[in-house]
mmCIF file of C-alpha atoms in Angstrom:
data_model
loop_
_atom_site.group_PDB
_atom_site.id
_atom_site.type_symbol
_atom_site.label_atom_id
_atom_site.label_comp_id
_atom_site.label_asym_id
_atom_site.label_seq_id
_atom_site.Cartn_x
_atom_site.Cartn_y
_atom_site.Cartn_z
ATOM 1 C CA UNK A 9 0.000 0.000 0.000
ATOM 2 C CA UNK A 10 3.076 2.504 0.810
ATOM 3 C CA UNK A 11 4.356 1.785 -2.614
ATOM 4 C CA UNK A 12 1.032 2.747 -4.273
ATOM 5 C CA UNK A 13 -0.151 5.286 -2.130
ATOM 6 C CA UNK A 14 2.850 7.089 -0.540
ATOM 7 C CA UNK A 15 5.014 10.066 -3.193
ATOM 8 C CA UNK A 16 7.996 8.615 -1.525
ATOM 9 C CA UNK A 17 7.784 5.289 -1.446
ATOM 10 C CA UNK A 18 9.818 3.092 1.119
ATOM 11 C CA UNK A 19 12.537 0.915 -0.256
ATOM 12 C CA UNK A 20 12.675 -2.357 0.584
ATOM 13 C CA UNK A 21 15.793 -2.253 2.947
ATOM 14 C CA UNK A 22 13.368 0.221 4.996
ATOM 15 C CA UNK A 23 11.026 -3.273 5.188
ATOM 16 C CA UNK A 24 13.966 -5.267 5.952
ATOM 17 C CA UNK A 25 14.928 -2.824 8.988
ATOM 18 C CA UNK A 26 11.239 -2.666 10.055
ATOM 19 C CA UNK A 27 11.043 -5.999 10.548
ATOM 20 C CA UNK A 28 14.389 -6.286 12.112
ATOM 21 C CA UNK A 29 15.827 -8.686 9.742
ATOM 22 C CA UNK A 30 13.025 -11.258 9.901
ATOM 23 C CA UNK A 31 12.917 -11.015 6.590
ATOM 24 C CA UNK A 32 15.821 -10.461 3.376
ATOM 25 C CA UNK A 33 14.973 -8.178 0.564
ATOM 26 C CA UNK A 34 14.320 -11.221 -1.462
ATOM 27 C CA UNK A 35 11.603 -12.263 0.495
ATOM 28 C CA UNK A 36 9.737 -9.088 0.977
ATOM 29 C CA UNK A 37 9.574 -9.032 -3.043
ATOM 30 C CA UNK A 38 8.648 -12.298 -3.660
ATOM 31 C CA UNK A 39 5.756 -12.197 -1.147
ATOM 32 C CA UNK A 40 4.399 -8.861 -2.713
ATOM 33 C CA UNK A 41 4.475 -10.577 -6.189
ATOM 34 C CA UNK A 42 2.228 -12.638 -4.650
ATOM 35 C CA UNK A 43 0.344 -10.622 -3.188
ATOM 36 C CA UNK A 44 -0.069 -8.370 -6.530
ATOM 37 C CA UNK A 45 -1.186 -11.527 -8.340
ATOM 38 C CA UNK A 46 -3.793 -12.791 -5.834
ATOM 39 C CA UNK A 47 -4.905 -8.847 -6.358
ATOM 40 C CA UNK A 48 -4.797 -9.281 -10.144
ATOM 41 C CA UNK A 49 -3.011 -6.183 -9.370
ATOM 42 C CA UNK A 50 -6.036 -4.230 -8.749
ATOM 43 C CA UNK A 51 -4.920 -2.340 -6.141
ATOM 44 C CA UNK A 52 -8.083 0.571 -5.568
ATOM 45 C CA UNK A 53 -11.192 2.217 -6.928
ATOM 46 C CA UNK A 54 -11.037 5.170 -8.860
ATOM 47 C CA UNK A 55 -11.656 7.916 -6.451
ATOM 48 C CA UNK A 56 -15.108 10.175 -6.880
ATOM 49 C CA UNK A 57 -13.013 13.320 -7.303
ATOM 50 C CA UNK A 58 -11.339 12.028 -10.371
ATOM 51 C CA UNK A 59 -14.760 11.853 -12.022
ATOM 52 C CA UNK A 60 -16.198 15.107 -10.533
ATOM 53 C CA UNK A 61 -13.116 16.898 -12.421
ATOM 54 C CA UNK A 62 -13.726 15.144 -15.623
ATOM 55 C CA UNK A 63 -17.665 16.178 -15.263
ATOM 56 C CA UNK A 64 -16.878 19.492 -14.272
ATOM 57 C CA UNK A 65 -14.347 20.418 -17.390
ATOM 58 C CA UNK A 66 -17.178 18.925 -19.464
ATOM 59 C CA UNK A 67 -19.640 21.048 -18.014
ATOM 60 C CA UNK A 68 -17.631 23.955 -18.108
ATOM 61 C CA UNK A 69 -18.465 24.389 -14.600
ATOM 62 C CA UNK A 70 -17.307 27.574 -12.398
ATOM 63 C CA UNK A 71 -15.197 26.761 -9.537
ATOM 64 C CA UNK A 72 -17.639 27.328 -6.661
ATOM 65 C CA UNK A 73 -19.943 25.092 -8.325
ATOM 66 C CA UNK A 74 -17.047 22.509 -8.430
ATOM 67 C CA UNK A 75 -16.189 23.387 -4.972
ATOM 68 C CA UNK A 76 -19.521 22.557 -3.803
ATOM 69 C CA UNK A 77 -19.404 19.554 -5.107
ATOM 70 C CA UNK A 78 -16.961 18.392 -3.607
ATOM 71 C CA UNK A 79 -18.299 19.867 -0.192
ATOM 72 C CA UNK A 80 -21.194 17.361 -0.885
ATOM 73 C CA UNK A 81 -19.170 14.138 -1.981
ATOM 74 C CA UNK A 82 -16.719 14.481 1.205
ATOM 75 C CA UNK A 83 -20.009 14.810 3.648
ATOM 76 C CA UNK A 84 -21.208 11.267 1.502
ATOM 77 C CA UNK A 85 -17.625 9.863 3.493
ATOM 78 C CA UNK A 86 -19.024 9.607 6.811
ATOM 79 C CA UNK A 87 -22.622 8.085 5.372
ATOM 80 C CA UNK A 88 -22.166 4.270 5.365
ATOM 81 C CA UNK A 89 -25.856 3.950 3.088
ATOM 82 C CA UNK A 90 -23.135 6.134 0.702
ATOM 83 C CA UNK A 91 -20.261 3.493 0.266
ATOM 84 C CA UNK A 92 -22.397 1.425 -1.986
ATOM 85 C CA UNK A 93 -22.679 4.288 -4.810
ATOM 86 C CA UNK A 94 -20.582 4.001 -7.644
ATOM 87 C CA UNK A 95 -17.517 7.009 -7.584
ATOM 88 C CA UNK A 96 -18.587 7.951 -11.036
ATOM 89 C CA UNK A 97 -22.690 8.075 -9.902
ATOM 90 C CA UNK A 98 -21.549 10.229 -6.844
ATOM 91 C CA UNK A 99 -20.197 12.531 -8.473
ATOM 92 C CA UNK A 100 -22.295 13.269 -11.325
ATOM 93 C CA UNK A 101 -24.914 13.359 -8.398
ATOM 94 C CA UNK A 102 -22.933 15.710 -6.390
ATOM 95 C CA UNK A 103 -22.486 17.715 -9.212
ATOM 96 C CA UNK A 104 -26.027 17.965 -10.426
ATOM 97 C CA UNK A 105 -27.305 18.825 -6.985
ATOM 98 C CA UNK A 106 -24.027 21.810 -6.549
ATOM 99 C CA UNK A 107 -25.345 23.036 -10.309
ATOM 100 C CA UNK A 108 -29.509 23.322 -8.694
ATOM 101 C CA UNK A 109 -28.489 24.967 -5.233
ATOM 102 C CA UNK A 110 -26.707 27.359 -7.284
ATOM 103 C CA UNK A 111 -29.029 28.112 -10.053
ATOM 104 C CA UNK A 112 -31.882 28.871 -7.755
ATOM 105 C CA UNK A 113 -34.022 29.498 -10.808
ATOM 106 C CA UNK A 114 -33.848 26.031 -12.492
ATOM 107 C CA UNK A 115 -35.266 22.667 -11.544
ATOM 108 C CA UNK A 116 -33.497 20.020 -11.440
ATOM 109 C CA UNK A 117 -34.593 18.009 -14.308
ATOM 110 C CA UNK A 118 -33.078 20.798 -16.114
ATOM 111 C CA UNK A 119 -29.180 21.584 -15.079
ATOM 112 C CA UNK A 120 -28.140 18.089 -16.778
ATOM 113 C CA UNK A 121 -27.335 18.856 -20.057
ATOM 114 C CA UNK A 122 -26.718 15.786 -23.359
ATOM 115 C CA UNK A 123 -23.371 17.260 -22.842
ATOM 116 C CA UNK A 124 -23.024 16.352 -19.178
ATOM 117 C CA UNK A 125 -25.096 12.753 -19.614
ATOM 118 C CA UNK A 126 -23.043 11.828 -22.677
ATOM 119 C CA UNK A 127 -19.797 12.126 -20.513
ATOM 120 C CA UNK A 128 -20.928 11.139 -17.455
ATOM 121 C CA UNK A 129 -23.151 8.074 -18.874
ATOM 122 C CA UNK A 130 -25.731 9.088 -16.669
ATOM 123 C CA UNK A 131 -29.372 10.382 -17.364
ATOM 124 C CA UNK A 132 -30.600 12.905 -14.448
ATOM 125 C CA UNK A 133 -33.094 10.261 -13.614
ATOM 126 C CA UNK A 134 -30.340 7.552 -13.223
ATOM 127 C CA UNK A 135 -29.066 10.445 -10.663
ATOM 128 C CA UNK A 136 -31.781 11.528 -8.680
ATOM 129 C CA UNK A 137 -32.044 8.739 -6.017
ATOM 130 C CA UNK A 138 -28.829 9.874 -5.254
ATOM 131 C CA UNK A 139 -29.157 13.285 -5.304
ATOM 132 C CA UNK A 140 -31.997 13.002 -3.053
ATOM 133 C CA UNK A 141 -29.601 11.177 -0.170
ATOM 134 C CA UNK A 142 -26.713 13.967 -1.082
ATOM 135 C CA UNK A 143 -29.266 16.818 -0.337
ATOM 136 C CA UNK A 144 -30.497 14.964 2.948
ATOM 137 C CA UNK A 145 -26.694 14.815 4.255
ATOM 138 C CA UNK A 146 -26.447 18.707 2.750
ATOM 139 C CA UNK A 147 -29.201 19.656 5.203
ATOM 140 C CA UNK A 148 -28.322 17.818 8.164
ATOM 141 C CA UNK A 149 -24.468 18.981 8.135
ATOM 142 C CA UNK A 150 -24.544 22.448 10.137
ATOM 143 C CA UNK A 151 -25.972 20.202 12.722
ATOM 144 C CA UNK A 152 -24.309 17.118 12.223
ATOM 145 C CA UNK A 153 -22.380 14.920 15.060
ATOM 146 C CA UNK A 154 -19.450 14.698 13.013
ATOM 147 C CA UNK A 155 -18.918 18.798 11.754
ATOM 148 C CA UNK A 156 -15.333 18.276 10.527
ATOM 149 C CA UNK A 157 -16.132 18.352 6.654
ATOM 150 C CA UNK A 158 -18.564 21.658 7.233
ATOM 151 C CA UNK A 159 -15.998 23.493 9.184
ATOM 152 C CA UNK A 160 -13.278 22.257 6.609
ATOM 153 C CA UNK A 161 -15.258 23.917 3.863
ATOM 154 C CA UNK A 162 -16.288 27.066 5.951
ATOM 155 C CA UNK A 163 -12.630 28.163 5.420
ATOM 156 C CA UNK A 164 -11.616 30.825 3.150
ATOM 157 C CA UNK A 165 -9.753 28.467 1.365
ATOM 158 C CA UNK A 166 -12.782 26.353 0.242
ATOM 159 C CA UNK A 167 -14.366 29.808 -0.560
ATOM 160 C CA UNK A 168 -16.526 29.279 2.896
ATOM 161 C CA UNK A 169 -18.715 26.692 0.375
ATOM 162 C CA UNK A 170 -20.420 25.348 3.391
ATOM 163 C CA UNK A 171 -21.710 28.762 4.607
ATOM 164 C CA UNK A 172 -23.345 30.546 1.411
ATOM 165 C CA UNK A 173 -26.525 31.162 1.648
ATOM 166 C CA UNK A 174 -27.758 29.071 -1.598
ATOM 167 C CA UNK A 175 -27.350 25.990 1.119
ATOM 168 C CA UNK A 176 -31.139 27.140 2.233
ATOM 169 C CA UNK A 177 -32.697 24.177 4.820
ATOM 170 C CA UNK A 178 -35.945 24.096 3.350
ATOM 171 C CA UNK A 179 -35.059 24.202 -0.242
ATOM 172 C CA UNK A 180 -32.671 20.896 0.280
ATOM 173 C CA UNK A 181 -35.332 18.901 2.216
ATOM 174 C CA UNK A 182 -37.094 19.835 -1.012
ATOM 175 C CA UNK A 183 -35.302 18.107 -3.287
ATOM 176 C CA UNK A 184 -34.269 15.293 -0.754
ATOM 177 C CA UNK A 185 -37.976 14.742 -0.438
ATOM 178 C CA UNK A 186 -38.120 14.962 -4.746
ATOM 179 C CA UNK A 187 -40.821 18.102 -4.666
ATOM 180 C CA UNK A 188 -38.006 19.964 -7.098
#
């Protein structure tokens, strides 16, 4: 996992010294060839981020509605009922439901465009069930157990995302409930 996940990845004397010479170099390789090929060397899931960015260039998205988007997929972390959604459905969901709160004049059969379904491969309909949960955990957050995501994104840094005023109460338990 180091060696996948980590920018500087530990060399295997590192392992060797870790283990206090339980092991030679030899043998720490050989067992994660093994491990790789029990893995089929499929070591992770594409992360929902990578497909929110893809969305949002092909949306030509602005970067607060990007940013909420991403407010909304990291508050889907802490939501086990969320783990079984797709990464790519998340974030086309996330990203349909940043494009409504922010176009307070649309519906939200209307902010997916061909352009966004064709690269996506997801019809707003396909999305909504989704988008429905995301705007449920949107509601709840000020007042959530768990605030660290909301105060993360009430930073300047996250242009206070979590804060604007488009984040109304009643108009997200409108579309969690599907009256939108």
């Amino acid at each position: 996992a180091a060696k996948y996940e980590e920018i500087y990845a530990p060399e295997v004397k590192d392992f060797v010294y870790i283990t206090d010479r339980a092991y030679t170099e030899r043998e720490i390789l050989k067992m994660e060839i093994k491990i790789l090929n029990v893995l089929s060397f499929d070591l992770g899931r594409p992360l929902p981020l990578h497909f929110l960015r893809r969305a949002s260039k092909a949306g030509g998205v602005e970067a607060v509605t990007h940013t909420l988007a991403k407010y909304i997929m990291e508050l889907s972390l802490g939501d086990y009922k969320m783990c079984s959604v797709a990464p790519s459905k998340l974030a086309a969901a996330a990203l349909a439901l940043s494009m409504r709160i922010l176009d307070d004049s649309s519906k939200m059969s209307n902010v997916w465009s061909t352009t966004l379904s064709h690269y996506t491969r997801y019809t707003i309909d396909q999305l909504l069930p989704t988008v429905h949960s995301l705007s449920a955990l949107l509601a709840n957050a000020p007042l959530a157990k768990l605030a660290t995501v909301y105060q993360k994104y009430s930073h300047k840094k996250f242009m206070k995302i979590s804060r604007i005023p488009s984040l109304d109460a009643t108009l997200l338990k409108n579309i969690a409930a599907g009256d939108d």
